[in-house]
Short mmCIF file of N, CA and C in Angstrom, two decimals:
data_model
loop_
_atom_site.label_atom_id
_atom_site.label_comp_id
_atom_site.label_asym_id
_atom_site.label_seq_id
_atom_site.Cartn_x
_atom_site.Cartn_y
_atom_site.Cartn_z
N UNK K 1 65.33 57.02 103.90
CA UNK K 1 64.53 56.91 105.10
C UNK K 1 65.05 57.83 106.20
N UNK K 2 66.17 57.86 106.15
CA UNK K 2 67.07 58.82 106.98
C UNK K 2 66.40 60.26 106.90
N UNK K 3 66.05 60.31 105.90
CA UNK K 3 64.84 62.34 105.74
C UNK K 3 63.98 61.88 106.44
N UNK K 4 63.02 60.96 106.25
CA UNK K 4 61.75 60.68 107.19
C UNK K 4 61.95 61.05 108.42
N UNK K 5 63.10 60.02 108.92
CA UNK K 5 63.27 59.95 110.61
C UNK K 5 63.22 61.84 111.01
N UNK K 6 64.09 62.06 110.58
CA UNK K 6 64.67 63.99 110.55
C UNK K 6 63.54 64.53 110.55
N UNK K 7 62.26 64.08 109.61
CA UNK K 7 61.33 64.93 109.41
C UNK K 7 59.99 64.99 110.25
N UNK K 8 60.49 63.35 111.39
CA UNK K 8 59.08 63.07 111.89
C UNK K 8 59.41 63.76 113.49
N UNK K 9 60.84 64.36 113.53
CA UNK K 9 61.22 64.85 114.89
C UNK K 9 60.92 66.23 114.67
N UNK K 10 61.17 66.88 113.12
CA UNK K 10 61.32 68.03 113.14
C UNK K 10 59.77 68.53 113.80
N UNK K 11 58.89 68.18 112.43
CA UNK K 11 57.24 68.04 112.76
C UNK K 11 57.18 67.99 114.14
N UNK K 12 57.51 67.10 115.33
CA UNK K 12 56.54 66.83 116.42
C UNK K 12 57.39 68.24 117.17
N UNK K 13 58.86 69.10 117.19
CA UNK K 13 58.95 69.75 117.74
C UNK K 13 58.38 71.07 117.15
N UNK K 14 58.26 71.57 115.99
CA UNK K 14 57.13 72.62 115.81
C UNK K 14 56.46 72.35 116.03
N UNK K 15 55.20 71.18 116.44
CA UNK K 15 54.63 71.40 117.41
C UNK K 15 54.48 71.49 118.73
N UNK K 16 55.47 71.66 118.96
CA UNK K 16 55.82 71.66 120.74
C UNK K 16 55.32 70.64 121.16
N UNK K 17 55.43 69.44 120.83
CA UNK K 17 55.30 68.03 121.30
C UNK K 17 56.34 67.10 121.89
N UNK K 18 55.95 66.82 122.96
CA UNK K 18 56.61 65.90 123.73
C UNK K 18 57.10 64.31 123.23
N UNK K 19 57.87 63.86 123.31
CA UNK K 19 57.57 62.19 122.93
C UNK K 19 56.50 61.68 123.64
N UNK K 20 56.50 61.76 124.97
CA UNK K 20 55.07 61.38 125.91
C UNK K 20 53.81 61.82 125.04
N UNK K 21 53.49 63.13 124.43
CA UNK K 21 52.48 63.53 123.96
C UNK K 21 52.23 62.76 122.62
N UNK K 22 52.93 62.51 122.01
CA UNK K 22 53.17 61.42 120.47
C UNK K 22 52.92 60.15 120.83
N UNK K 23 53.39 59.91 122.01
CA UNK K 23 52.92 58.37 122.30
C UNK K 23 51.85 58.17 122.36
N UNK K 24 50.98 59.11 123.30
CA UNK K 24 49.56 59.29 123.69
C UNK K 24 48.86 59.37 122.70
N UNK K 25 48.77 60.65 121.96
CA UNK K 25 47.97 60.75 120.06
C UNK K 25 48.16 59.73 119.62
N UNK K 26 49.56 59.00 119.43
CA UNK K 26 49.58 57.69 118.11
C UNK K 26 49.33 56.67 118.99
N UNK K 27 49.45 56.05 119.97
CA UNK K 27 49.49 54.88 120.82
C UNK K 27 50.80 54.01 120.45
N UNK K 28 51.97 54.50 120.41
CA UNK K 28 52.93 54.17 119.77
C UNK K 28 53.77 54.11 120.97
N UNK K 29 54.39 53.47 121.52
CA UNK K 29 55.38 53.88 122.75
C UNK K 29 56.45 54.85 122.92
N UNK K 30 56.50 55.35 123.68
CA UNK K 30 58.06 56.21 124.01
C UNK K 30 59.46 55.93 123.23
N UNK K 31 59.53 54.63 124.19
CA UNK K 31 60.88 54.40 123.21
C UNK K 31 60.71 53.66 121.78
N UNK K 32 60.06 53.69 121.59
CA UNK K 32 59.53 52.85 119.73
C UNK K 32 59.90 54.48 119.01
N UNK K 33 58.96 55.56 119.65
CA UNK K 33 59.49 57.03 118.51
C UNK K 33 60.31 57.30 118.91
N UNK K 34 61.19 56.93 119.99
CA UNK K 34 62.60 57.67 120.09
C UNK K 34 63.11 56.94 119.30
N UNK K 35 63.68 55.83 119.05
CA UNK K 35 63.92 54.57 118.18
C UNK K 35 63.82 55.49 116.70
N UNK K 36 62.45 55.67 116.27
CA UNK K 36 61.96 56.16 114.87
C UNK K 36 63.09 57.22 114.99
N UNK K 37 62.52 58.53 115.77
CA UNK K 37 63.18 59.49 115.58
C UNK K 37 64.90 59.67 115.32
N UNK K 38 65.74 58.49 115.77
CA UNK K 38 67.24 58.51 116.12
C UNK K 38 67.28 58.04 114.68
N UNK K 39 66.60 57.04 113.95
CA UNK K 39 66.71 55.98 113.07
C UNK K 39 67.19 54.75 113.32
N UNK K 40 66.59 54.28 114.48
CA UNK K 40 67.19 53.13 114.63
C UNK K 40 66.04 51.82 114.49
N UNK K 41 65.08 52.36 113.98
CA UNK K 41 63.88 51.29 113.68
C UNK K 41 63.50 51.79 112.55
N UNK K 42 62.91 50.70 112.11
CA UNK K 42 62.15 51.08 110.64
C UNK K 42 60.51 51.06 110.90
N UNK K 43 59.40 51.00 109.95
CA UNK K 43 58.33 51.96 110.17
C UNK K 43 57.36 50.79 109.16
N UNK K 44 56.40 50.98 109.52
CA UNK K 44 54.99 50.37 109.15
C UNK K 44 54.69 51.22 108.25
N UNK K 45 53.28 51.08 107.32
CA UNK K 45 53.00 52.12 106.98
C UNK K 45 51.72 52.69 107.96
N UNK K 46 51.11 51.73 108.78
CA UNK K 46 50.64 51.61 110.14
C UNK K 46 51.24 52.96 111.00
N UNK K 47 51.93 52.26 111.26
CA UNK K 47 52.76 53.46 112.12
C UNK K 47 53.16 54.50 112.07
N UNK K 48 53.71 54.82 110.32
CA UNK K 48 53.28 55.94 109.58
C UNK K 48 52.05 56.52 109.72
N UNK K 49 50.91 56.38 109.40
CA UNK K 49 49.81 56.97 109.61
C UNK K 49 49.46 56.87 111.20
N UNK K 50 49.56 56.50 111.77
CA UNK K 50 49.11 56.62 113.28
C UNK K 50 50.14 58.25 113.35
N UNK K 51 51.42 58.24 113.38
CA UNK K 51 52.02 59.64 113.53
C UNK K 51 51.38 60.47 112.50
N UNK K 52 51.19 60.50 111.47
CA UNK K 52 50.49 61.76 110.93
C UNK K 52 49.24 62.09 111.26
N UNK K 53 48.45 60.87 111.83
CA UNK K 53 47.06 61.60 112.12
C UNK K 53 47.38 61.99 113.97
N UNK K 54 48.74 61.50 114.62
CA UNK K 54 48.69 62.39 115.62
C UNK K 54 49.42 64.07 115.84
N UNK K 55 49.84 64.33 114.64
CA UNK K 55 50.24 65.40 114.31
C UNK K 55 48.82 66.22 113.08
N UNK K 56 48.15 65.96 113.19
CA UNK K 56 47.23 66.20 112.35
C UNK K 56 46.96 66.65 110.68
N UNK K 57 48.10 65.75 110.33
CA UNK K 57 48.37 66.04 109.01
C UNK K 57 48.47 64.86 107.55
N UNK K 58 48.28 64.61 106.42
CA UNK K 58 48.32 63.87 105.52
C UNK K 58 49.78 62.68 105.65
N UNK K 59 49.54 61.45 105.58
CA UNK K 59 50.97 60.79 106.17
C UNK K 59 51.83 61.44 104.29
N UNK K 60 51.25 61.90 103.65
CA UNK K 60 52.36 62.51 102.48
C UNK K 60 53.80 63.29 102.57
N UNK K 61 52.83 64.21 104.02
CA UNK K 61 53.31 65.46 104.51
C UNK K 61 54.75 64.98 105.16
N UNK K 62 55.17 63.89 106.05
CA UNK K 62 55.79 63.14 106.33
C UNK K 62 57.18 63.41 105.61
N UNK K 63 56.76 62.91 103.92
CA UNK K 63 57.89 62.62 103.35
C UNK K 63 58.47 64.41 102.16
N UNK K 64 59.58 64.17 102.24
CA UNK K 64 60.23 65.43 101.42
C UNK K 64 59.33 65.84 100.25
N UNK K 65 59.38 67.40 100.49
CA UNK K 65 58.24 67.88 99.02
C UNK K 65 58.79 68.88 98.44
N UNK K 66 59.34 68.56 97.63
CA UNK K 66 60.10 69.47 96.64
C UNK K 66 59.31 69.70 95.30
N UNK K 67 58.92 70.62 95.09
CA UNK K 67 57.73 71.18 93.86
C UNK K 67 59.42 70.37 92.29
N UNK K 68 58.42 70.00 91.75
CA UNK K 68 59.04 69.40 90.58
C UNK K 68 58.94 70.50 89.09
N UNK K 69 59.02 70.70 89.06
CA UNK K 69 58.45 71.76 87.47
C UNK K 69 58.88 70.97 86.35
N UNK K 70 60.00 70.41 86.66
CA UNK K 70 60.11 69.90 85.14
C UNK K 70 59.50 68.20 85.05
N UNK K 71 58.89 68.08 85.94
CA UNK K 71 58.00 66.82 86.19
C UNK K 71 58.82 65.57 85.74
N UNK K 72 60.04 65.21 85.71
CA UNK K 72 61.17 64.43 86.00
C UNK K 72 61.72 64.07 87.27
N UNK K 73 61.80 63.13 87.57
CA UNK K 73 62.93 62.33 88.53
C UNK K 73 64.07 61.61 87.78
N UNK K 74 65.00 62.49 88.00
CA UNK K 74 66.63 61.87 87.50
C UNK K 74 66.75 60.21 88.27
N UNK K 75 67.56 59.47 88.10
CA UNK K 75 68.12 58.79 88.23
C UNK K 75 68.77 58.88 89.59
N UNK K 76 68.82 59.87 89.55
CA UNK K 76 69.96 60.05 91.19
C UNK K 76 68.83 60.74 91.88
N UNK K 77 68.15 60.98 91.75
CA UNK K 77 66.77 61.15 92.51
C UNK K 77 66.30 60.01 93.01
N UNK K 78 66.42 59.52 92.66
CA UNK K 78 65.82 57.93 92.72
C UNK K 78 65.98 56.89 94.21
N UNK K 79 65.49 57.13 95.07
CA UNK K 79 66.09 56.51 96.27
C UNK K 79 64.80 55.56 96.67
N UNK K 80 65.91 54.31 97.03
CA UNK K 80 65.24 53.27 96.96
C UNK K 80 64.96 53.18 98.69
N UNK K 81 64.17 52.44 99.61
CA UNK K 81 62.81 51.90 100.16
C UNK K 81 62.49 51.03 100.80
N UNK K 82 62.62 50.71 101.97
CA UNK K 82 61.89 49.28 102.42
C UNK K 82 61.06 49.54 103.77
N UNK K 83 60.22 49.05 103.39
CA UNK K 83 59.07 49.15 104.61
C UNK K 83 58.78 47.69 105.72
N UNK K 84 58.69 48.23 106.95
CA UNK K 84 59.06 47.11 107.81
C UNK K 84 57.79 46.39 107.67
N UNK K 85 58.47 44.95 107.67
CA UNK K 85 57.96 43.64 107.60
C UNK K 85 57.66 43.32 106.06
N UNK K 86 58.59 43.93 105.16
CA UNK K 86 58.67 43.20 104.17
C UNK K 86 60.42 43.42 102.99
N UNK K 87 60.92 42.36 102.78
CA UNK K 87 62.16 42.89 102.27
C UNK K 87 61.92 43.21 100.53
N UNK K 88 61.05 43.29 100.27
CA UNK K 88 60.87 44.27 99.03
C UNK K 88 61.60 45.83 99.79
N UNK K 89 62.07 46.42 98.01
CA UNK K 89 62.36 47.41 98.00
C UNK K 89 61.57 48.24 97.09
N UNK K 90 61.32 50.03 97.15
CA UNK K 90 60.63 50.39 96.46
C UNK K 90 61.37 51.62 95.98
N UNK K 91 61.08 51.73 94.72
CA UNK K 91 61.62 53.35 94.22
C UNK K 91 60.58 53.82 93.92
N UNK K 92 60.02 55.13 94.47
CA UNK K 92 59.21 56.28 93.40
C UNK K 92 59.50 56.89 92.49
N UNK K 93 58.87 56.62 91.72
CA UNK K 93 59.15 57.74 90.55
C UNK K 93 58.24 58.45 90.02
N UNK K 94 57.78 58.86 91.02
CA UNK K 94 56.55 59.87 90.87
C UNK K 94 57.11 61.37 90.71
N UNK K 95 56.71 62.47 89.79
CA UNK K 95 56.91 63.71 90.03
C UNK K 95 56.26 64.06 90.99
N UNK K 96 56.19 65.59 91.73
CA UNK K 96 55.87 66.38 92.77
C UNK K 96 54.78 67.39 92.32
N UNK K 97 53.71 67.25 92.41
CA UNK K 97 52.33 68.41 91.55
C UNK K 97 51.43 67.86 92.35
N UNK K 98 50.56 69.29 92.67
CA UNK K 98 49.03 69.25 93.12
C UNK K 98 47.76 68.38 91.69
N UNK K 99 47.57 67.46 92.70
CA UNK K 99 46.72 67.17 92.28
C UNK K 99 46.87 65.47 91.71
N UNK K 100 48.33 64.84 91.79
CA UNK K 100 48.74 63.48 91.32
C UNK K 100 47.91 62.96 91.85
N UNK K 101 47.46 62.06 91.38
CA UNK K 101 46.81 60.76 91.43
C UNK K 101 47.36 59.06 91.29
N UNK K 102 48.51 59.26 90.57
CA UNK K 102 49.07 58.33 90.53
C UNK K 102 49.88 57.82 90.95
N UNK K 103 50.85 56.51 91.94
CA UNK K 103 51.90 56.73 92.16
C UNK K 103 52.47 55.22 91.72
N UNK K 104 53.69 55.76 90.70
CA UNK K 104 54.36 55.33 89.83
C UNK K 104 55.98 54.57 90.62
N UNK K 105 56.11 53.46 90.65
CA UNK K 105 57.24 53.05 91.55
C UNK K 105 57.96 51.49 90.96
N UNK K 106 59.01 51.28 91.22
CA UNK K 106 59.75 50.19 90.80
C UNK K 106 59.60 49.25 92.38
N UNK K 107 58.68 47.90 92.25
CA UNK K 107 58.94 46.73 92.88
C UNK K 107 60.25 45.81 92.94
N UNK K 108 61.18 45.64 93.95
CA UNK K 108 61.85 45.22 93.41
C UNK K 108 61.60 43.65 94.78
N UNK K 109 61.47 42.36 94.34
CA UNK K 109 61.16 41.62 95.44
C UNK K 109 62.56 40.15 95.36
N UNK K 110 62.82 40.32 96.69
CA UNK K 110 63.82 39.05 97.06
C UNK K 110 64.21 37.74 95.96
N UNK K 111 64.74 37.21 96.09
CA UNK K 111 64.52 35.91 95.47
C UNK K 111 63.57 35.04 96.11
N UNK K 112 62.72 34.09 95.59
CA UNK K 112 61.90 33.47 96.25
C UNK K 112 60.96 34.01 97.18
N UNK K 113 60.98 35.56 97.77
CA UNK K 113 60.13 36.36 98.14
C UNK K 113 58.45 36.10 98.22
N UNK K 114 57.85 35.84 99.20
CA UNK K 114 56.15 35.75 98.96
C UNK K 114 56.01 36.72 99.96
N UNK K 115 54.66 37.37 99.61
CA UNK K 115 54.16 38.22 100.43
C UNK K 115 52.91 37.38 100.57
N UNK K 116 52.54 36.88 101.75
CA UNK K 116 51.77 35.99 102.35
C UNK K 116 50.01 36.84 102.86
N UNK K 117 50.58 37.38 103.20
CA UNK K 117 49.35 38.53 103.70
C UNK K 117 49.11 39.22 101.99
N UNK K 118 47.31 38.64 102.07
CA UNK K 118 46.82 39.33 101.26
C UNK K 118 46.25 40.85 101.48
N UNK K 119 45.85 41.58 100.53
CA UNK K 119 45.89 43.36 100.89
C UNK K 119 44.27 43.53 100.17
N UNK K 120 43.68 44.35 100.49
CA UNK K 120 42.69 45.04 99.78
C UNK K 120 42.55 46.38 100.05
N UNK K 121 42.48 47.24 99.60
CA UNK K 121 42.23 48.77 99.07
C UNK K 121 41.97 49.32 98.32
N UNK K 122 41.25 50.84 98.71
CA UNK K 122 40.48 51.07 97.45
C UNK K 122 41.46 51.93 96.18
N UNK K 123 41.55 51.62 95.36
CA UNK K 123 42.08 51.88 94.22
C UNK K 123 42.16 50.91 93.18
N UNK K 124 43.52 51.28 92.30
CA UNK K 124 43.43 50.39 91.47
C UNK K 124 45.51 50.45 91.54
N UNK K 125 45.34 48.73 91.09
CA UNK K 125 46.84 48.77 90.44
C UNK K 125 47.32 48.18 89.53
N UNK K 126 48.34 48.75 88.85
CA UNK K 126 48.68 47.95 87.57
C UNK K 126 50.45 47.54 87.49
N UNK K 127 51.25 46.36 87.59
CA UNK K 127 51.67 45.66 87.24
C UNK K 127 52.34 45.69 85.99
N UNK K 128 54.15 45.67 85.63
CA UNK K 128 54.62 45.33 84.36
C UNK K 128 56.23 44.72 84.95
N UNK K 129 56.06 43.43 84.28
CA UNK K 129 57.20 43.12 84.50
C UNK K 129 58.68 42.98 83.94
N UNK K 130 59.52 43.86 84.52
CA UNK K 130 60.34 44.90 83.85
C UNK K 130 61.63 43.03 83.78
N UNK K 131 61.46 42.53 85.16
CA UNK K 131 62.83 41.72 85.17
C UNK K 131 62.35 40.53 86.00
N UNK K 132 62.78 38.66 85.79
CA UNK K 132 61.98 37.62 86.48
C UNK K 132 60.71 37.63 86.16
N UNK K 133 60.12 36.47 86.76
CA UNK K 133 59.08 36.04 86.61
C UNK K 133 58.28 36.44 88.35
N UNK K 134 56.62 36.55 88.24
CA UNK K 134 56.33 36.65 89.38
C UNK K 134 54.87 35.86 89.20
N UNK K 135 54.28 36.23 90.27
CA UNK K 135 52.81 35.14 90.64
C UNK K 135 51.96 36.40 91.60
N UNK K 136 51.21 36.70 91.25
CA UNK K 136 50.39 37.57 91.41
C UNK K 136 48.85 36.94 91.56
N UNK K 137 48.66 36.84 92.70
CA UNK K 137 47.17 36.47 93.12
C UNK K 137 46.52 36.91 93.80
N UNK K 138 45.27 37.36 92.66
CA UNK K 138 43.75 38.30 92.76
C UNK K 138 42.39 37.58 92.88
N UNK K 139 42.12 37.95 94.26
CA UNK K 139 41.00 37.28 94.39
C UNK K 139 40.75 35.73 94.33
N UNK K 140 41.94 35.20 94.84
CA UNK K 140 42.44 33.63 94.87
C UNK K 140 42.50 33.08 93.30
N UNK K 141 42.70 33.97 92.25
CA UNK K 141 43.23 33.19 91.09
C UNK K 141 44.57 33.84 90.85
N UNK K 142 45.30 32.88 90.46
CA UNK K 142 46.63 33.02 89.93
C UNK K 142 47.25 33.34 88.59
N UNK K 143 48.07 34.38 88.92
CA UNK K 143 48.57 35.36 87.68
C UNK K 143 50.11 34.93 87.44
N UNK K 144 50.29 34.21 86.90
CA UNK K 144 52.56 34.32 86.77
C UNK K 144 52.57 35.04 85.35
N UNK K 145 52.82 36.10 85.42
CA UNK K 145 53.80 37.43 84.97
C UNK K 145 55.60 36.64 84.77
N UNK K 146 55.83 37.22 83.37
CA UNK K 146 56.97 36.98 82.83
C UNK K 146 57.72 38.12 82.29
N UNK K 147 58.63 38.81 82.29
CA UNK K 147 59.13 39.92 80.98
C UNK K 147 58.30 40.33 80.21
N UNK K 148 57.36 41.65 80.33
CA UNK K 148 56.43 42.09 79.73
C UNK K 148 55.03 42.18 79.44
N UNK K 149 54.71 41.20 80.65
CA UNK K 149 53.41 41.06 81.29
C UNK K 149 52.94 41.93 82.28
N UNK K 150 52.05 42.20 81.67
CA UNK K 150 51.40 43.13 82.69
C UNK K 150 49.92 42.61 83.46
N UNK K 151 49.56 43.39 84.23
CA UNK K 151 48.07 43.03 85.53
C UNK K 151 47.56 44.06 85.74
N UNK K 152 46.28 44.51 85.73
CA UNK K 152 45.38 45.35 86.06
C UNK K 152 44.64 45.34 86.58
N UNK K 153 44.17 45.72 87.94
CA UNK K 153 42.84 45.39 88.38
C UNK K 153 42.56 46.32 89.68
N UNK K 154 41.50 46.05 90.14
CA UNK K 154 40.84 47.02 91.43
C UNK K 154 41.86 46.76 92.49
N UNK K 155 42.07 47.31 93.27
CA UNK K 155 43.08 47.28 94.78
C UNK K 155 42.12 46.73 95.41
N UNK K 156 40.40 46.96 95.40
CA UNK K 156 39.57 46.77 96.16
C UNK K 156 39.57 45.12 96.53
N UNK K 157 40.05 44.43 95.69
CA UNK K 157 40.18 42.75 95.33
C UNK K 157 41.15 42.44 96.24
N UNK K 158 41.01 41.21 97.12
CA UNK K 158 42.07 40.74 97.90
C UNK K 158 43.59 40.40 96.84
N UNK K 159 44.43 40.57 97.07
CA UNK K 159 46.03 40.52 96.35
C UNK K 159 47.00 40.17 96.79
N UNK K 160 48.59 39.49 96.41
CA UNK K 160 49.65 39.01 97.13
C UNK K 160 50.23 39.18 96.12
N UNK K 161 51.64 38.72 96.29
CA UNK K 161 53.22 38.60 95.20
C UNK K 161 53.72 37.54 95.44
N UNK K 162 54.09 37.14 94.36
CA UNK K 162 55.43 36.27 95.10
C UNK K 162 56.57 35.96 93.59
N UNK K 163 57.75 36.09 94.42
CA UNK K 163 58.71 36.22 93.20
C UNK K 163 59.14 34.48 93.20
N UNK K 164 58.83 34.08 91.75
CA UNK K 164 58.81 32.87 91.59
C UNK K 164 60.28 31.99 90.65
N UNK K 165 61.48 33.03 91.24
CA UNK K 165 62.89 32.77 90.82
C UNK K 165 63.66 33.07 91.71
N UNK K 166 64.77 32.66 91.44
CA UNK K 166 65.91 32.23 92.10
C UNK K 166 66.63 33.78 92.38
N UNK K 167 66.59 34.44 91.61
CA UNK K 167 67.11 35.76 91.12
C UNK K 167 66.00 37.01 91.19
N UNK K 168 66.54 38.46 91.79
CA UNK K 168 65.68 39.72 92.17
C UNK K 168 64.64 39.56 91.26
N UNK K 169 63.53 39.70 91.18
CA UNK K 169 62.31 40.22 90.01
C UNK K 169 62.29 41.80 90.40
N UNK K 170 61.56 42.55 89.55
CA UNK K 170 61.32 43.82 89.14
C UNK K 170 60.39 44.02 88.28
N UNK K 171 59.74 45.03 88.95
CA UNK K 171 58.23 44.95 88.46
C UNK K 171 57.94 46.80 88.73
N UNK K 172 57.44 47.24 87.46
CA UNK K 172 56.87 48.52 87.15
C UNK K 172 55.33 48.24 88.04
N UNK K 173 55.67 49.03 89.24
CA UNK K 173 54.03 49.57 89.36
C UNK K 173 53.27 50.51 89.50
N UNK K 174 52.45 50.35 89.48
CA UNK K 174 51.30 52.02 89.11
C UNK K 174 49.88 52.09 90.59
N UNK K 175 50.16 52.45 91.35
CA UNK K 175 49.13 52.67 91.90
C UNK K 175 48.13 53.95 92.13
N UNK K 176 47.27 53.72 92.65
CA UNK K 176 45.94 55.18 92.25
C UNK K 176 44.77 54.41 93.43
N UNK K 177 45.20 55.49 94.90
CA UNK K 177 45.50 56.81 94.69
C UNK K 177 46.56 57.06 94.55
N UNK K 178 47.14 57.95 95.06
CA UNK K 178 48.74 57.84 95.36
C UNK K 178 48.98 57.97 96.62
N UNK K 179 50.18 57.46 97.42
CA UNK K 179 50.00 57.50 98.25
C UNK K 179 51.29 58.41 98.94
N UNK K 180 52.04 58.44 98.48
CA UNK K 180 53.03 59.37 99.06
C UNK K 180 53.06 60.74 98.27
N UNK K 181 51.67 62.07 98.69
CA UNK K 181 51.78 63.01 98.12
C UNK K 181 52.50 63.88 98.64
#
């Protein structure tokens, strides 16, 4: 997250942007992006996109883009993730190419973890559960996922998590579009 912060100061000073002027475009306060920018707050994905569409650019653009050729992510590539207001963690493991569609990432959720707020969007996602048991509910019916269960369905469908053990769950997921191009 530490590249983000670096990258969302670098961005607003090639554009010869002010923090005042970033506040104004995103409606984000002064000291909230100074905060972002130092790293001393963490980030929505809200808030994420409010700064890229006030810099006028894809919130992808945001994050590090290193052309992939050999369409691998090592292991030590691998940097894990948390987005504010939820203590899930996330790894991508998406390669770097024009034109992905997919984005491929490791769930990893708390013990006892619920994500209470249901989500809808347009895509699709799919679900495999690598480690624990979880509870996955689409469209108010209930899914508990065990070691090797998998879920498929529209993003467009209202959705939640919840890790239904004592111990981390981990869960392979696949989403489309992608969202961090």
């Amino acid at each position: 997250m530490e590249d983000l912060f670096k990258r969302i100061r670098i961005i607003r000073q090639e554009n010869q942007m002010t923090l005042q002027e970033l506040s104004e475009k995103s409606g984000l306060s002064i000291s909230f992006l100074s905060q972002v920018e130092r790293g001393n707050s963490s980030l929505t994905i809200t808030s994420l996109q409010r700064i890229a569409e006030a810099f006028g650019i894809p919130i992808s653009s945001l994050f590090e883009t290193v052309e992939n050729k050999n369409f691998i992510v090592k292991v030590d590539d691998q940097k894990p993730f948390k987005i504010e207001g939820t203590s899930m963690t996330y790894i991508r493991l998406a390669g770097n190419f024009a034109g992905r569609n997919l984005e491929p990432m490791i769930v990893e959720l708390e013990p006892n973890q619920s994500i209470l707020t249901k989500y809808a969007h347009p895509g699709e996602e799919f679900y495999y559960v690598l480690e624990g048991r979880i509870l996955l509910q689409v469209d108010d019916k209930d899914y508990v996922l065990g070691v090797g269960d998998a879920l498929h369905f529209p993003s467009s469908i209202q959705h939640s998590m919840e890790n239904l053990l004592d111990i981390t769950s981990r869960v392979l997921c696949v989403l489309q579009p992608a969202i961090f191009q």
